[in-house]
Amino acid sequence: MKLPSWFSQDYKSLLYRAFPFLVWGKELDRRTLHYDFLAGITGAIIVLPQGVAYALIAGLPAQYGIYTAIVTPIIAGLFGSSRHLVSGPTAAISIIVMKMTSDLAAVGTDEFISLALTLTFLCGLIQFCLGIARLGHVINFISHTVVIGFTAGAAILIAASQLKYFFGVPIEQGASVTNTVSTLIDSAANFNYYAIAIALVTMGSVLVISYLRPRWPAMLMGMVIGSILCAVLGGEKNGISLVGALPGTLPEISAPNLTFDTVSAVFQSAFAVAILGLVEAVSISRSVAVNSGQRISGSREFVGQGLSNIVGSFFSCYAGSGSFTRTGANYHAGAQTPMAAIFAAAILALILVVAPWSTAYLPMPAMAGSIMLIAWKLIDFHHIKTILKSNREEVIILLATFGSTVFVELEFAIFIGVILSLVVFLRRTSMPKIVVVSPQSLESGTELRSIKRYGLKECPQLRIVRIDGSIFFGSVNHIQGKLQQFCNRNTPQKHLMLHCTGINLIDIAGVEMLLNEQRRLKNLGGSLTFCALTNIVKDDVAKIGGLEKLGAKNFYSSVDVALKILVPTLEKPICDDCQVRVFNQCPLPPSISNQLRFMDLEPQPVTVKEPADTPSS
């Protein structure tokens, strides 16, 4: 039986939302798969040493990092939003998992591993629930400036973490940037020049190949060249560390421990890891999307990250998130779809099973050189220059986020940026721009412009003010102060008209403030009127009784209509003595009017037809 067309369409829409891989899956062709496969090879090579290193940071056996690098990116790629994000083990999450779990069990013990897997399951469950509840919009409070600052700071951390391999000197794992640089300076006499040569040759090879043959897998070829040079120089005999062989078994399926005691013990930690993981994943997705032009769905990314951690906890994976290094490598290697991350995971699994020895001769200096190039490309110099030239608030957010990423705990960096963004957002919404405007010329009619910017003259009796923002409880004090500054006992203008095209909300507090101002101006012998308020806002004001309180007759559909009615009500003696004809509706000066009468001409009054009421939008 054939389904009705409307049912079929709804079913497809639901199916695409539940399984986003069906959308980009239709775009797969030979060319796309070719680029994704090459990017997958590069990603697999990069994640090999990282998986081992991050597992050790988390206090887990090395294979757990590899398992996380296999399972997590597959699930996150299939159900996530970003086409370039590569999930898996990360440094920040690894450190937090170790710190929080080590408070409950000795590092490396079976109990410790069990707690880490339970934490991973709960972390994924929290992320999944947040995604299903469509709370991805909360990430909108992370501004573009925060993402750029965080990305640049993370790039510095990534580069700093590779300095020990680049120069071949021992540096404490997880040392801060300042300690790393200090140790490096103290160890200058002990630099391993074989390591430096391998790293520089690898970097040079990648840059040259990228320039001469942009479509070739430059990073992979650079690593191969670095490996060959290491063998020629006898690197291992000269203190060059290698990635080494991997264990040759795939993860076994096992359920995490979900007893009440275990869940209650790690739930709070799981929530913290979940939030940090989401912030990392969405921030990285947005950072790459700036260059790729893709639109990221926060809620969809929440679901993808949640499912990857839930499923991963059954395959000996610990909590993962988006990786700056691997995502940057994936994008710059030419990845087109999430198939690149899936290819990388599949290749990694194949290497693990078939050739666990294949990375035994890959030198760490070659990896360090490649990762430093990735870190360099993660820094968005163009947008950083633009931000530095913009307003002071954006510069503060950028520098604070960057500085906290580099010098403070990584998990606090985004939160600092978000808090500063919220402060700036609240400041801007509570202090909307309020501009005194006037017609640019008689020929332009009612085309209003800022008198300050364009040096315009204004009517000595009627002042027009444009408010660019909402009139709500958070902004009423600022707006009221400005209105009282513009029209008071000491100003010639006692009549005030609000040009309302920029107002999208007036709440109860706003209505009460406007009512108070209306009474104040009336006591001064003036008035408060409104023009060009949108029908939607006008309807909302009417619902809360504002239209009745402020007087429906004081609301005009346009500037033309308002001036036609208001100008004749102004004091005639002042108008007769006025030498500035600001509005077309203004009467001509007596001298000009008399000349026209002498020539048997009469000034033609400006007639403005009241537009028909339009239905509310």
PDB file of N, CA and C in Angstrom, residues 459-463 486-496 526:
ATOM      1  N   CYS A 459      13.958  70.253  14.889  1.00  0.00           N
ATOM      2  CA  CYS A 459      12.852  71.145  15.243  1.00  0.00           C
ATOM      3  C   CYS A 459      13.050  71.677  16.665  1.00  0.00           C
ATOM      4  N   PRO A 460      12.822  72.973  16.899  1.00  0.00           N
ATOM      5  CA  PRO A 460      12.997  73.534  18.246  1.00  0.00           C
ATOM      6  C   PRO A 460      11.902  73.128  19.227  1.00  0.00           C
ATOM      7  N   GLN A 461      10.860  72.453  18.743  1.00  0.00           N
ATOM      8  CA  GLN A 461       9.774  72.059  19.648  1.00  0.00           C
ATOM      9  C   GLN A 461       9.599  70.545  19.760  1.00  0.00           C
ATOM     10  N   LEU A 462       9.869  69.836  18.672  1.00  0.00           N
ATOM     11  CA  LEU A 462       9.636  68.384  18.635  1.00  0.00           C
ATOM     12  C   LEU A 462      10.947  67.649  18.404  1.00  0.00           C
ATOM     13  N   ARG A 463      11.284  66.782  19.318  1.00  0.00           N
ATOM     14  CA  ARG A 463      12.507  65.980  19.188  1.00  0.00           C
ATOM     15  C   ARG A 463      12.118  64.547  18.855  1.00  0.00           C
ATOM     16  N   PHE A 486      17.162  64.081  27.036  1.00  0.00           N
ATOM     17  CA  PHE A 486      16.799  64.685  25.756  1.00  0.00           C
ATOM     18  C   PHE A 486      15.676  65.718  25.881  1.00  0.00           C
ATOM     19  N   CYS A 487      14.740  65.505  26.800  1.00  0.00           N
ATOM     20  CA  CYS A 487      13.613  66.423  26.972  1.00  0.00           C
ATOM     21  C   CYS A 487      13.414  66.718  28.457  1.00  0.00           C
ATOM     22  N   ASN A 488      13.728  67.946  28.865  1.00  0.00           N
ATOM     23  CA  ASN A 488      13.545  68.340  30.263  1.00  0.00           C
ATOM     24  C   ASN A 488      13.284  69.842  30.328  1.00  0.00           C
ATOM     25  N   ARG A 489      13.269  70.387  31.516  1.00  0.00           N
ATOM     26  CA  ARG A 489      12.951  71.810  31.688  1.00  0.00           C
ATOM     27  C   ARG A 489      13.976  72.711  31.018  1.00  0.00           C
ATOM     28  N   ASN A 490      15.200  72.212  30.860  1.00  0.00           N
ATOM     29  CA  ASN A 490      16.279  73.037  30.322  1.00  0.00           C
ATOM     30  C   ASN A 490      16.441  72.908  28.810  1.00  0.00           C
ATOM     31  N   THR A 491      15.697  72.030  28.183  1.00  0.00           N
ATOM     32  CA  THR A 491      15.790  71.869  26.730  1.00  0.00           C
ATOM     33  C   THR A 491      14.623  72.591  26.065  1.00  0.00           C
ATOM     34  N   PRO A 492      14.846  73.138  24.861  1.00  0.00           N
ATOM     35  CA  PRO A 492      13.733  73.829  24.185  1.00  0.00           C
ATOM     36  C   PRO A 492      12.612  72.878  23.792  1.00  0.00           C
ATOM     37  N   GLN A 493      12.974  71.634  23.459  1.00  0.00           N
ATOM     38  CA  GLN A 493      11.944  70.676  23.050  1.00  0.00           C
ATOM     39  C   GLN A 493      11.235  70.092  24.270  1.00  0.00           C
ATOM     40  N   LYS A 494       9.901  70.129  24.200  1.00  0.00           N
ATOM     41  CA  LYS A 494       9.092  69.504  25.251  1.00  0.00           C
ATOM     42  C   LYS A 494       8.247  68.352  24.695  1.00  0.00           C
ATOM     43  N   HIS A 495       8.195  68.275  23.372  1.00  0.00           N
ATOM     44  CA  HIS A 495       7.468  67.190  22.718  1.00  0.00           C
ATOM     45  C   HIS A 495       8.483  66.142  22.239  1.00  0.00           C
ATOM     46  N   LEU A 496       8.213  64.889  22.543  1.00  0.00           N
ATOM     47  CA  LEU A 496       9.137  63.801  22.205  1.00  0.00           C
ATOM     48  C   LEU A 496       8.387  62.722  21.423  1.00  0.00           C
ATOM     49  N   GLY A 526       4.399  69.288  27.271  1.00  0.00           N
ATOM     50  CA  GLY A 526       4.748  68.557  26.055  1.00  0.00           C
ATOM     51  C   GLY A 526       3.955  67.277  25.908  1.00  0.00           C
TER      52      GLY A 526
END
